[in-house]
Amino acid sequence: MQLHEFLVAPAETARRKGPHDRIVMSSRVRLARNLKDGPFPGWAKKPERIRILELIRPAVERLPELRDAFSETMDNLATLDKQLLVERHLISREHAAKSAGSGLVLNREETFCVMINEEDHLRMQALRPGLQLRQAWEAIDHLDSQLESQLNYAFSNELGYLTACPTNLGTGIRVSAMLHLPGLVLAEQINPIIQSVNKLGLAVRGLYGEGTEALGNVFQVSNQMTLGESESTIVERLEKVLAQIIEHEENARSTLLEKKAKTVYNHIGRAYGILANAHSISSKETMNLLSLLRLGVDLGLFPEVDRSLADELFILTQPAHLQKQHSEKLSAEERDLLRADMLRERLKQVSRPVARPSGPTTTGMDKAGKE
C-alpha cells in the first residue's frame, strides 16, 4: 500500500477532539531505547544498521497496537512521502534524511509511530489530540513494556536507559505538547512566558521542533531532563506548566478583546481578506494567517465556521501535501499560485468576520475551564 493511501485524511485529522484543544493542538510522549548488542546508529556501519532494523522491525510489527500498520524502510520511501510524514509531525526531519538501515512503523490511527535507527535504535511515540499527556504516557509505556520483553535493551542500573545523546539518558522520555498561542504573541507576552518556562527546565521550540520557527504561532513545550526523575513526575510537572500557559493564553485573549478589540479585529479581518482573495501566497504567510483565522473562529468572529477548517488547511497548504495533489513537479512559485487557488475555493463560502458587540467577553471557556 502507498503511504498517501494509508494516511488519515487531513479533514478527519482536523476533526479529532481533545481536552483544551482550542490551545493544545496535540500531546506527544516519546521514548528513546537502544539494543544492548549493537553500536548506536551514529556509530554503526550500514550492515549493522540493517541487522538491527531486521531485528527490531518484526518485533514492533507483532505488537497488537501495530497490527495492520504501515511498515517500510526509509530507503523505499520517496522524498515527498518522507516530507508528508514530517508535515504531519509523525517523524523527525532527521529521520526523513535517513535511508538504508532505517525504518518506520505507523499504526492506522496515527496514534503510534516507531522510528527505527533514527538517533537511537528505537524512537517510539504516542500521539493524542488536545491535552492528553497522561494518556499518551500510559499508551507508550504499555507498548515499551511489550517490546522490552522481546528485545534486550541497553540499560544501566546506575544510569537507566542508555541513549545516543546524554540529554535522553535515564528514562529516555520526551513529553511534549503543541500549543497555539496567538493571544500571547499579539499581546507581546510570549517572550516572558518562554523565559519563565525555560527557567523551569523545560524547552520551548518552533513548529517542527529544535531549531525551527514558531510558524502559525505554534510552539512545542517539552521536558529537557530525563535523568533523576520518574516518568510520571516529568508528565505531572509538564501538565502543571501547561495548565498555567493555557490560563495565560486565555487571559491574553480576554484582555485583548477588552482593551484592544479593534486591533484584534483588524488582524483577523486582514488575515481573512488575504487568505480569501490572494492569488499567490507562500506557505509561511499562509500558516501565520491561518493562525489568526483559527483565533477568529475561537473568538466567535466566524459563527458558522468550525475550527477544523483552519486545522485542515494548516495541513493541506504545506508544500509536500500541496505537491501530492498534483502529478507534475511544482516549483515554489507554482505552489504559491495553487495554494492561493485552494484557499480562495475553500473560503468562498466563509463570510467575513463579524465584530462582536462591546461588553463582557468570553473566549469560549468558562471559569471552570470547560470547553
mmCIF file of N, CA, C and O in Angstrom, residues 55-102:
data_model
loop_
_atom_site.group_PDB
_atom_site.id
_atom_site.type_symbol
_atom_site.label_atom_id
_atom_site.label_comp_id
_atom_site.label_asym_id
_atom_site.label_seq_id
_atom_site.Cartn_x
_atom_site.Cartn_y
_atom_site.Cartn_z
ATOM 1 N N LEU A 55 16.051 -6.884 13.149
ATOM 2 C CA LEU A 55 15.754 -7.452 14.468
ATOM 3 C C LEU A 55 14.570 -6.737 15.123
ATOM 4 O O LEU A 55 13.669 -7.363 15.691
ATOM 5 N N ILE A 56 14.556 -5.419 15.022
ATOM 6 C CA ILE A 56 13.536 -4.609 15.705
ATOM 7 C C ILE A 56 12.207 -4.588 14.955
ATOM 8 O O ILE A 56 11.135 -4.718 15.557
ATOM 9 N N ARG A 57 12.259 -4.419 13.648
ATOM 10 C CA ARG A 57 11.036 -4.195 12.872
ATOM 11 C C ARG A 57 9.986 -5.291 13.041
ATOM 12 O O ARG A 57 8.807 -4.981 13.317
ATOM 13 N N PRO A 58 10.342 -6.584 12.958
ATOM 14 C CA PRO A 58 9.320 -7.619 13.165
ATOM 15 C C PRO A 58 8.736 -7.611 14.575
ATOM 16 O O PRO A 58 7.538 -7.871 14.752
ATOM 17 N N ALA A 59 9.580 -7.285 15.564
ATOM 18 C CA ALA A 59 9.090 -7.227 16.947
ATOM 19 C C ALA A 59 8.048 -6.125 17.107
ATOM 20 O O ALA A 59 7.031 -6.298 17.797
ATOM 21 N N VAL A 60 8.274 -4.993 16.451
ATOM 22 C CA VAL A 60 7.320 -3.880 16.505
ATOM 23 C C VAL A 60 6.037 -4.254 15.768
ATOM 24 O O VAL A 60 4.923 -4.010 16.244
ATOM 25 N N GLU A 61 6.178 -4.882 14.611
ATOM 26 C CA GLU A 61 5.006 -5.245 13.798
ATOM 27 C C GLU A 61 4.113 -6.262 14.497
ATOM 28 O O GLU A 61 2.906 -6.313 14.233
ATOM 29 N N ARG A 62 4.690 -7.071 15.394
ATOM 30 C CA ARG A 62 3.900 -8.088 16.112
ATOM 31 C C ARG A 62 3.053 -7.501 17.234
ATOM 32 O O ARG A 62 2.146 -8.173 17.750
ATOM 33 N N LEU A 63 3.326 -6.276 17.643
ATOM 34 C CA LEU A 63 2.566 -5.671 18.746
ATOM 35 C C LEU A 63 1.096 -5.522 18.359
ATOM 36 O O LEU A 63 0.792 -5.100 17.236
ATOM 37 N N PRO A 64 0.175 -5.836 19.267
ATOM 38 C CA PRO A 64 -1.264 -5.719 18.947
ATOM 39 C C PRO A 64 -1.651 -4.327 18.455
ATOM 40 O O PRO A 64 -2.477 -4.186 17.551
ATOM 41 N N GLU A 65 -1.045 -3.297 19.049
ATOM 42 C CA GLU A 65 -1.391 -1.917 18.671
ATOM 43 C C GLU A 65 -0.919 -1.567 17.254
ATOM 44 O O GLU A 65 -1.357 -0.555 16.689
ATOM 45 N N LEU A 66 0.007 -2.369 16.706
ATOM 46 C CA LEU A 66 0.581 -2.039 15.406
ATOM 47 C C LEU A 66 0.296 -3.100 14.339
ATOM 48 O O LEU A 66 0.977 -3.157 13.316
ATOM 49 N N ARG A 67 -0.708 -3.938 14.600
ATOM 50 C CA ARG A 67 -1.154 -4.853 13.548
ATOM 51 C C ARG A 67 -1.807 -4.047 12.430
ATOM 52 O O ARG A 67 -2.486 -3.057 12.689
ATOM 53 N N ASP A 68 -1.615 -4.490 11.209
ATOM 54 C CA ASP A 68 -2.123 -3.773 10.028
ATOM 55 C C ASP A 68 -1.517 -2.374 9.909
ATOM 56 O O ASP A 68 -2.112 -1.473 9.303
ATOM 57 N N ALA A 69 -0.341 -2.194 10.484
ATOM 58 C CA ALA A 69 0.329 -0.888 10.424
ATOM 59 C C ALA A 69 1.025 -0.707 9.082
ATOM 60 O O ALA A 69 1.243 -1.659 8.328
ATOM 61 N N PHE A 70 1.385 0.534 8.792
ATOM 62 C CA PHE A 70 2.243 0.818 7.641
ATOM 63 C C PHE A 70 3.677 0.633 8.113
ATOM 64 O O PHE A 70 4.117 1.268 9.069
ATOM 65 N N SER A 71 4.425 -0.249 7.441
ATOM 66 C CA SER A 71 5.797 -0.544 7.833
ATOM 67 C C SER A 71 6.671 -0.502 6.588
ATOM 68 O O SER A 71 6.383 -1.164 5.597
ATOM 69 N N GLU A 72 7.745 0.304 6.663
ATOM 70 C CA GLU A 72 8.593 0.447 5.485
ATOM 71 C C GLU A 72 9.998 0.884 5.882
ATOM 72 O O GLU A 72 10.194 1.487 6.941
ATOM 73 N N THR A 73 10.968 0.538 5.037
ATOM 74 C CA THR A 73 12.335 1.033 5.240
ATOM 75 C C THR A 73 12.431 2.422 4.625
ATOM 76 O O THR A 73 11.736 2.724 3.638
ATOM 77 N N MET A 74 13.284 3.259 5.186
ATOM 78 C CA MET A 74 13.346 4.644 4.736
ATOM 79 C C MET A 74 13.876 4.772 3.308
ATOM 80 O O MET A 74 13.504 5.706 2.598
ATOM 81 N N ASP A 75 14.714 3.828 2.882
ATOM 82 C CA ASP A 75 15.236 3.902 1.510
ATOM 83 C C ASP A 75 14.165 3.554 0.476
ATOM 84 O O ASP A 75 14.324 3.849 -0.710
ATOM 85 N N ASN A 76 13.064 2.938 0.910
ATOM 86 C CA ASN A 76 11.965 2.620 -0.009
ATOM 87 C C ASN A 76 10.880 3.702 -0.044
ATOM 88 O O ASN A 76 9.911 3.577 -0.800
ATOM 89 N N LEU A 77 11.049 4.711 0.785
ATOM 90 C CA LEU A 77 10.087 5.819 0.812
ATOM 91 C C LEU A 77 10.579 6.958 -0.076
ATOM 92 O O LEU A 77 11.748 7.346 -0.008
ATOM 93 N N ALA A 78 9.691 7.497 -0.874
ATOM 94 C CA ALA A 78 10.051 8.643 -1.712
ATOM 95 C C ALA A 78 10.284 9.870 -0.836
ATOM 96 O O ALA A 78 9.732 9.986 0.263
ATOM 97 N N THR A 79 11.090 10.785 -1.334
ATOM 98 C CA THR A 79 11.384 12.019 -0.595
ATOM 99 C C THR A 79 10.109 12.770 -0.244
ATOM 100 O O THR A 79 9.961 13.300 0.862
ATOM 101 N N LEU A 80 9.162 12.803 -1.174
ATOM 102 C CA LEU A 80 7.897 13.506 -0.934
ATOM 103 C C LEU A 80 7.104 12.839 0.179
ATOM 104 O O LEU A 80 6.508 13.523 1.028
ATOM 105 N N ASP A 81 7.110 11.507 0.226
ATOM 106 C CA ASP A 81 6.406 10.789 1.291
ATOM 107 C C ASP A 81 7.026 11.082 2.653
ATOM 108 O O ASP A 81 6.319 11.241 3.654
ATOM 109 N N LYS A 82 8.343 11.144 2.692
ATOM 110 C CA LYS A 82 9.028 11.471 3.945
ATOM 111 C C LYS A 82 8.632 12.869 4.424
ATOM 112 O O LYS A 82 8.398 13.093 5.612
ATOM 113 N N GLN A 83 8.543 13.802 3.467
ATOM 114 C CA GLN A 83 8.165 15.163 3.830
ATOM 115 C C GLN A 83 6.715 15.232 4.311
ATOM 116 O O GLN A 83 6.386 16.008 5.213
ATOM 117 N N LEU A 84 5.839 14.412 3.730
ATOM 118 C CA LEU A 84 4.454 14.330 4.214
ATOM 119 C C LEU A 84 4.425 13.938 5.685
ATOM 120 O O LEU A 84 3.674 14.504 6.487
ATOM 121 N N LEU A 85 5.252 12.962 6.045
ATOM 122 C CA LEU A 85 5.302 12.483 7.433
ATOM 123 C C LEU A 85 5.840 13.551 8.364
ATOM 124 O O LEU A 85 5.386 13.686 9.509
ATOM 125 N N VAL A 86 6.803 14.341 7.892
ATOM 126 C CA VAL A 86 7.338 15.445 8.702
ATOM 127 C C VAL A 86 6.253 16.499 8.914
ATOM 128 O O VAL A 86 6.057 17.000 10.030
ATOM 129 N N GLU A 87 5.538 16.842 7.847
ATOM 130 C CA GLU A 87 4.489 17.864 7.944
ATOM 131 C C GLU A 87 3.348 17.419 8.847
ATOM 132 O O GLU A 87 2.668 18.258 9.453
ATOM 133 N N ARG A 88 3.147 16.103 8.964
ATOM 134 C CA ARG A 88 2.124 15.570 9.880
ATOM 135 C C ARG A 88 2.681 15.395 11.301
ATOM 136 O O ARG A 88 1.969 14.948 12.193
ATOM 137 N N HIS A 89 3.964 15.717 11.504
ATOM 138 C CA HIS A 89 4.627 15.571 12.807
ATOM 139 C C HIS A 89 4.679 14.116 13.266
ATOM 140 O O HIS A 89 4.638 13.817 14.452
ATOM 141 N N LEU A 90 4.784 13.200 12.294
ATOM 142 C CA LEU A 90 4.853 11.779 12.618
ATOM 143 C C LEU A 90 6.294 11.283 12.707
ATOM 144 O O LEU A 90 6.585 10.333 13.427
ATOM 145 N N ILE A 91 7.198 11.904 11.943
ATOM 146 C CA ILE A 91 8.622 11.586 12.064
ATOM 147 C C ILE A 91 9.405 12.897 12.146
ATOM 148 O O ILE A 91 8.897 13.965 11.798
ATOM 149 N N SER A 92 10.653 12.794 12.601
ATOM 150 C CA SER A 92 11.520 13.967 12.700
ATOM 151 C C SER A 92 12.138 14.288 11.340
ATOM 152 O O SER A 92 12.197 13.447 10.445
ATOM 153 N N ARG A 93 12.605 15.514 11.203
ATOM 154 C CA ARG A 93 13.324 15.892 9.982
ATOM 155 C C ARG A 93 14.584 15.052 9.832
ATOM 156 O O ARG A 93 14.993 14.715 8.719
ATOM 157 N N GLU A 94 15.202 14.712 10.976
ATOM 158 C CA GLU A 94 16.419 13.887 10.945
ATOM 159 C C GLU A 94 16.123 12.492 10.389
ATOM 160 O O GLU A 94 16.901 11.939 9.616
ATOM 161 N N HIS A 95 14.986 11.931 10.784
ATOM 162 C CA HIS A 95 14.644 10.593 10.301
ATOM 163 C C HIS A 95 14.300 10.618 8.811
ATOM 164 O O HIS A 95 14.562 9.648 8.083
ATOM 165 N N ALA A 96 13.717 11.726 8.359
ATOM 166 C CA ALA A 96 13.383 11.858 6.939
ATOM 167 C C ALA A 96 14.640 11.820 6.071
ATOM 168 O O ALA A 96 14.583 11.454 4.898
ATOM 169 N N ALA A 97 15.777 12.197 6.643
ATOM 170 C CA ALA A 97 17.038 12.208 5.901
ATOM 171 C C ALA A 97 17.697 10.828 5.852
ATOM 172 O O ALA A 97 18.694 10.635 5.153
ATOM 173 N N LYS A 98 17.154 9.867 6.592
ATOM 174 C CA LYS A 98 17.748 8.526 6.653
ATOM 175 C C LYS A 98 17.417 7.720 5.397
ATOM 176 O O LYS A 98 16.441 7.986 4.701
ATOM 177 N N SER A 99 18.243 6.682 5.157
ATOM 178 C CA SER A 99 17.992 5.816 4.004
ATOM 179 C C SER A 99 18.107 4.352 4.430
ATOM 180 O O SER A 99 17.403 3.920 5.347
ATOM 181 N N ALA A 100 18.987 3.586 3.806
ATOM 182 C CA ALA A 100 19.108 2.156 4.098
ATOM 183 C C ALA A 100 19.506 1.921 5.553
ATOM 184 O O ALA A 100 20.372 2.621 6.093
ATOM 185 N N GLY A 101 18.840 0.961 6.192
ATOM 186 C CA GLY A 101 19.152 0.640 7.581
ATOM 187 C C GLY A 101 18.269 1.341 8.584
ATOM 188 O O GLY A 101 18.398 1.146 9.789
ATOM 189 N N SER A 102 17.335 2.166 8.103
ATOM 190 C CA SER A 102 16.377 2.840 8.988
ATOM 191 C C SER A 102 14.961 2.504 8.516
ATOM 192 O O SER A 102 14.752 2.173 7.347
#
